[in-house]
PDB file of C-alpha atoms in Angstrom:
ATOM      1  CA  MET V 129    -111.773-164.126 144.239  1.00 44.00           C
ATOM      2  CA  SER V 130    -110.422-161.167 143.613  1.00 50.00           C
ATOM      3  CA  GLU V 131    -109.559-159.788 139.787  1.00 58.00           C
ATOM      4  CA  GLY V 132    -107.554-157.589 140.279  1.00 64.00           C
ATOM      5  CA  ARG V 133    -104.133-159.064 141.457  1.00 76.00           C
ATOM      6  CA  SER V 134    -102.764-162.840 141.630  1.00 87.00           C
ATOM      7  CA  ILE V 135     -99.799-164.058 143.293  1.00 90.00           C
ATOM      8  CA  LEU V 136     -98.487-165.943 140.065  1.00 91.00           C
ATOM      9  CA  GLY V 137     -99.225-162.434 138.007  1.00 89.00           C
ATOM     10  CA  MET V 138     -96.963-160.434 140.200  1.00 89.00           C
ATOM     11  CA  ILE V 139     -94.412-163.290 139.846  1.00 91.00           C
ATOM     12  CA  LEU V 140     -93.935-163.670 136.293  1.00 91.00           C
ATOM     13  CA  ARG V 141     -94.376-159.534 135.966  1.00 87.00           C
ATOM     14  CA  ASN V 142     -91.813-159.223 137.816  1.00 85.00           C
ATOM     15  CA  PHE V 143     -89.461-162.306 136.528  1.00 89.00           C
ATOM     16  CA  ILE V 144     -90.028-160.281 132.600  1.00 87.00           C
ATOM     17  CA  LEU V 145     -88.730-157.059 133.975  1.00 81.00           C
ATOM     18  CA  SER V 146     -85.975-158.582 135.688  1.00 82.00           C
ATOM     19  CA  PHE V 147     -84.790-159.240 132.562  1.00 84.00           C
ATOM     20  CA  ARG V 148     -84.930-155.459 131.325  1.00 78.00           C
ATOM     21  CA  PRO V 149     -81.430-153.747 131.352  1.00 75.00           C
ATOM     22  CA  ARG V 150     -81.014-151.472 134.519  1.00 68.00           C
ATOM     23  CA  GLN V 151     -78.802-148.025 134.495  1.00 64.00           C
ATOM     24  CA  ILE V 152     -75.552-149.401 136.376  1.00 71.00           C
ATOM     25  CA  ARG V 153     -73.458-146.169 135.335  1.00 80.00           C
ATOM     26  CA  GLY V 154     -74.649-142.389 136.424  1.00 84.00           C
ATOM     27  CA  ASN V 155     -74.635-139.413 134.534  1.00 90.00           C
ATOM     28  CA  LEU V 156     -72.214-137.317 135.064  1.00 92.00           C
ATOM     29  CA  ALA V 157     -73.307-133.893 137.055  1.00 93.00           C
ATOM     30  CA  GLY V 158     -70.888-131.781 137.572  1.00 92.00           C
ATOM     31  CA  LYS V 159     -66.739-131.228 138.612  1.00 92.00           C
ATOM     32  CA  ASP V 160     -65.443-129.360 141.529  1.00 90.00           C
ATOM     33  CA  TYR V 161     -62.376-127.247 141.460  1.00 87.00           C
ATOM     34  CA  PHE V 162     -60.713-129.839 143.836  1.00 87.00           C
ATOM     35  CA  GLY V 163     -61.394-132.522 139.974  1.00 88.00           C
ATOM     36  CA  ASN V 164     -63.687-134.742 141.849  1.00 90.00           C
ATOM     37  CA  LYS V 165     -66.466-135.858 139.720  1.00 92.00           C
ATOM     38  CA  TYR V 166     -69.855-136.089 140.646  1.00 93.00           C
ATOM     39  CA  TYR V 167     -72.267-139.109 139.289  1.00 93.00           C
ATOM     40  CA  GLU V 168     -76.327-139.505 139.603  1.00 92.00           C
ATOM     41  CA  ILE V 169     -78.701-142.376 139.196  1.00 88.00           C
ATOM     42  CA  PRO V 170     -82.066-140.745 138.732  1.00 86.00           C
ATOM     43  CA  ALA V 171     -85.121-141.796 141.425  1.00 83.00           C
ATOM     44  CA  ASP V 172     -87.130-144.174 139.050  1.00 78.00           C
ATOM     45  CA  PRO V 173     -90.389-145.159 141.054  1.00 77.00           C
ATOM     46  CA  ARG V 174     -91.583-147.839 139.045  1.00 75.00           C
ATOM     47  CA  GLN V 175     -88.880-149.659 140.499  1.00 70.00           C
ATOM     48  CA  GLY V 176     -89.417-148.702 143.360  1.00 72.00           C
ATOM     49  CA  LYS V 177     -86.986-146.107 143.894  1.00 74.00           C
ATOM     50  CA  ARG V 178     -87.524-143.042 145.903  1.00 79.00           C
ATOM     51  CA  LYS V 179     -84.116-141.460 146.030  1.00 83.00           C
ATOM     52  CA  PRO V 180     -81.665-141.005 143.411  1.00 86.00           C
ATOM     53  CA  SER V 181     -78.486-142.490 143.746  1.00 88.00           C
ATOM     54  CA  ARG V 182     -75.447-140.291 144.003  1.00 91.00           C
ATOM     55  CA  TRP V 183     -71.578-140.668 144.484  1.00 90.00           C
ATOM     56  CA  PHE V 184     -68.361-139.149 143.780  1.00 90.00           C
ATOM     57  CA  GLU V 185     -65.284-140.331 142.354  1.00 89.00           C
ATOM     58  CA  PRO V 186     -62.383-138.568 144.050  1.00 89.00           C
ATOM     59  CA  LEU V 187     -59.120-137.081 141.836  1.00 86.00           C
ATOM     60  CA  GLU V 188     -56.844-139.274 143.667  1.00 85.00           C
ATOM     61  CA  LYS V 189     -58.310-143.226 144.660  1.00 83.00           C
ATOM     62  CA  GLU V 190     -56.016-143.552 147.413  1.00 82.00           C
ATOM     63  CA  ALA V 191     -56.965-140.576 149.657  1.00 75.00           C
ATOM     64  CA  PHE V 192     -59.627-141.284 151.595  1.00 71.00           C
ATOM     65  CA  ASP V 193     -59.395-137.819 153.585  1.00 79.00           C
ATOM     66  CA  GLN V 194     -60.767-135.897 150.463  1.00 79.00           C
ATOM     67  CA  GLU V 195     -62.090-132.747 151.027  1.00 84.00           C
ATOM     68  CA  LEU V 196     -65.212-131.643 149.874  1.00 88.00           C
ATOM     69  CA  PRO V 197     -66.786-128.327 148.755  1.00 90.00           C
ATOM     70  CA  ALA V 198     -69.726-127.853 151.163  1.00 91.00           C
ATOM     71  CA  GLU V 199     -72.399-127.318 148.345  1.00 93.00           C
ATOM     72  CA  TRP V 200     -71.126-131.021 146.632  1.00 93.00           C
ATOM     73  CA  GLU V 201     -71.329-132.257 149.865  1.00 93.00           C
ATOM     74  CA  ALA V 202     -74.784-131.078 150.437  1.00 94.00           C
ATOM     75  CA  TRP V 203     -75.825-132.621 147.269  1.00 93.00           C
ATOM     76  CA  LEU V 204     -74.511-135.942 147.999  1.00 92.00           C
ATOM     77  CA  ARG V 205     -76.253-135.975 151.261  1.00 92.00           C
ATOM     78  CA  GLY V 206     -79.781-135.150 149.664  1.00 91.00           C
ATOM     79  CA  ARG V 207     -80.303-131.654 151.325  1.00 93.00           C
ATOM     80  CA  ARG V 208     -80.447-130.063 147.828  1.00 92.00           C
ATOM     81  CA  GLN V 209     -82.371-131.252 145.168  1.00 91.00           C
ATOM     82  CA  ASP V 210     -79.776-129.532 142.141  1.00 92.00           C
ATOM     83  CA  ALA V 211     -76.351-130.073 141.461  1.00 92.00           C
ATOM     84  CA  PRO V 212     -74.536-126.710 142.138  1.00 93.00           C
ATOM     85  CA  THR V 213     -73.591-124.842 138.902  1.00 92.00           C
ATOM     86  CA  VAL V 214     -69.622-123.665 138.405  1.00 90.00           C
ATOM     87  CA  GLU V 215     -70.819-119.779 138.952  1.00 93.00           C
ATOM     88  CA  GLU V 216     -71.881-120.784 142.451  1.00 93.00           C
ATOM     89  CA  LEU V 217     -69.054-122.376 142.938  1.00 91.00           C
ATOM     90  CA  GLU V 218     -66.447-120.194 141.707  1.00 91.00           C
ATOM     91  CA  LYS V 219     -68.916-117.449 143.860  1.00 93.00           C
ATOM     92  CA  ASN V 220     -68.422-119.194 147.030  1.00 92.00           C
ATOM     93  CA  LEU V 221     -64.403-119.971 146.819  1.00 91.00           C
ATOM     94  CA  GLU V 222     -64.081-115.964 146.083  1.00 93.00           C
ATOM     95  CA  ILE V 223     -65.766-115.560 149.475  1.00 93.00           C
ATOM     96  CA  MET V 224     -63.830-118.397 151.481  1.00 91.00           C
ATOM     97  CA  LYS V 225     -60.733-117.012 149.514  1.00 92.00           C
ATOM     98  CA  MET V 226     -61.764-113.465 151.037  1.00 94.00           C
ATOM     99  CA  LYS V 227     -62.556-114.451 154.645  1.00 94.00           C
ATOM    100  CA  LYS V 228     -58.855-116.449 155.026  1.00 92.00           C
ATOM    101  CA  LYS V 229     -57.344-113.242 153.592  1.00 91.00           C
ATOM    102  CA  ASN V 230     -59.549-111.193 156.236  1.00 92.00           C
ATOM    103  CA  ALA V 231     -59.032-113.267 159.330  1.00 91.00           C
ATOM    104  CA  LEU V 232     -55.564-113.844 159.194  1.00 89.00           C
ATOM    105  CA  LEU V 233     -55.014-109.331 158.352  1.00 88.00           C
ATOM    106  CA  ILE V 234     -57.093-109.129 161.670  1.00 90.00           C
ATOM    107  CA  GLU V 235     -54.570-111.341 163.387  1.00 87.00           C
ATOM    108  CA  GLN V 236     -52.045-109.297 162.331  1.00 85.00           C
ATOM    109  CA  GLU V 237     -53.359-106.573 163.333  1.00 86.00           C
ATOM    110  CA  GLN V 238     -54.048-108.244 167.117  1.00 86.00           C
ATOM    111  CA  ALA V 239     -50.650-109.379 167.218  1.00 82.00           C
ATOM    112  CA  VAL V 240     -49.244-105.743 166.510  1.00 83.00           C
ATOM    113  CA  ALA V 241     -51.489-104.321 168.728  1.00 84.00           C
ATOM    114  CA  LYS V 242     -50.167-106.771 171.493  1.00 83.00           C
ATOM    115  CA  GLY V 243     -46.400-106.132 170.284  1.00 79.00           C
ATOM    116  CA  ASP V 244     -45.716-109.468 169.488  1.00 72.00           C
ATOM    117  CA  THR V 245     -42.919-109.377 166.715  1.00 67.00           C
ATOM    118  CA  LYS V 246     -42.687-113.362 166.654  1.00 67.00           C
ATOM    119  CA  GLU V 247     -46.767-113.460 166.545  1.00 61.00           C
ATOM    120  CA  VAL V 248     -46.457-111.466 163.445  1.00 59.00           C
ATOM    121  CA  GLU V 249     -43.648-113.180 161.589  1.00 64.00           C
ATOM    122  CA  LYS V 250     -45.497-116.392 162.304  1.00 63.00           C
ATOM    123  CA  LEU V 251     -49.190-115.189 161.140  1.00 60.00           C
ATOM    124  CA  SER V 252     -47.226-113.666 157.528  1.00 61.00           C
ATOM    125  CA  PRO V 253     -47.793-115.550 154.907  1.00 60.00           C
ATOM    126  CA  PRO V 254     -45.399-118.071 153.919  1.00 59.00           C
ATOM    127  CA  THR V 255     -42.458-116.684 151.127  1.00 60.00           C
ATOM    128  CA  THR V 256     -41.407-119.143 148.613  1.00 62.00           C
ATOM    129  CA  GLU V 257     -38.205-117.696 147.847  1.00 70.00           C
ATOM    130  CA  PHE V 258     -35.219-119.719 147.583  1.00 69.00           C
ATOM    131  CA  PRO V 259     -32.829-120.194 150.812  1.00 71.00           C
ATOM    132  CA  LYS V 260     -29.822-117.804 150.370  1.00 73.00           C
ATOM    133  CA  TYR V 261     -26.059-119.000 150.829  1.00 75.00           C
ATOM    134  CA  GLU V 262     -23.339-117.223 151.380  1.00 76.00           C
ATOM    135  CA  GLU V 263     -20.883-119.686 150.012  1.00 78.00           C
ATOM    136  CA  TYR V 264     -22.836-119.876 146.355  1.00 75.00           C
ATOM    137  CA  GLU V 265     -21.602-117.298 144.042  1.00 75.00           C
ATOM    138  CA  LYS V 266     -24.666-114.947 143.319  1.00 72.00           C
ATOM    139  CA  TYR V 267     -24.078-114.280 139.421  1.00 75.00           C
ATOM    140  CA  PRO V 268     -21.314-116.579 137.900  1.00 78.00           C
ATOM    141  CA  GLY V 269     -17.357-115.069 138.901  1.00 76.00           C
ATOM    142  CA  GLN V 270     -18.713-113.016 141.519  1.00 73.00           C
ATOM    143  CA  LYS V 271     -19.077-113.914 145.499  1.00 64.00           C
ATOM    144  CA  THR V 272     -21.523-111.092 146.446  1.00 59.00           C
TER     145      THR V 272
END
């Protein structure tokens, strides 16, 4: 008989280990600029867990079509080991805003070159002014 492993010993050891408390709640890994929170339970090879468990908690519980930053999505899917830093997220957000602004300017320039004024109006950034009506007074006691 082999002295190293016995089935009864393995069953008894696993039974005793099953009473140890397990980590159910994850460690907060970070937040994104949308307000989502990201959690992780690290891998524990002693318990046969080779990969960490990662998930996120959305800001709005009912919104199933949440937008996630690319850095956090890569972390959730295991494509990157470490969670993104705040500096990295801010830098990439500024780059994204700059690219959107430049794309809008290029589209406007192309529309002007074609001479399409309707396209230029459609591409111009939306204004947030209040509507103006002739029947309402601009200043109290004055019609115009």
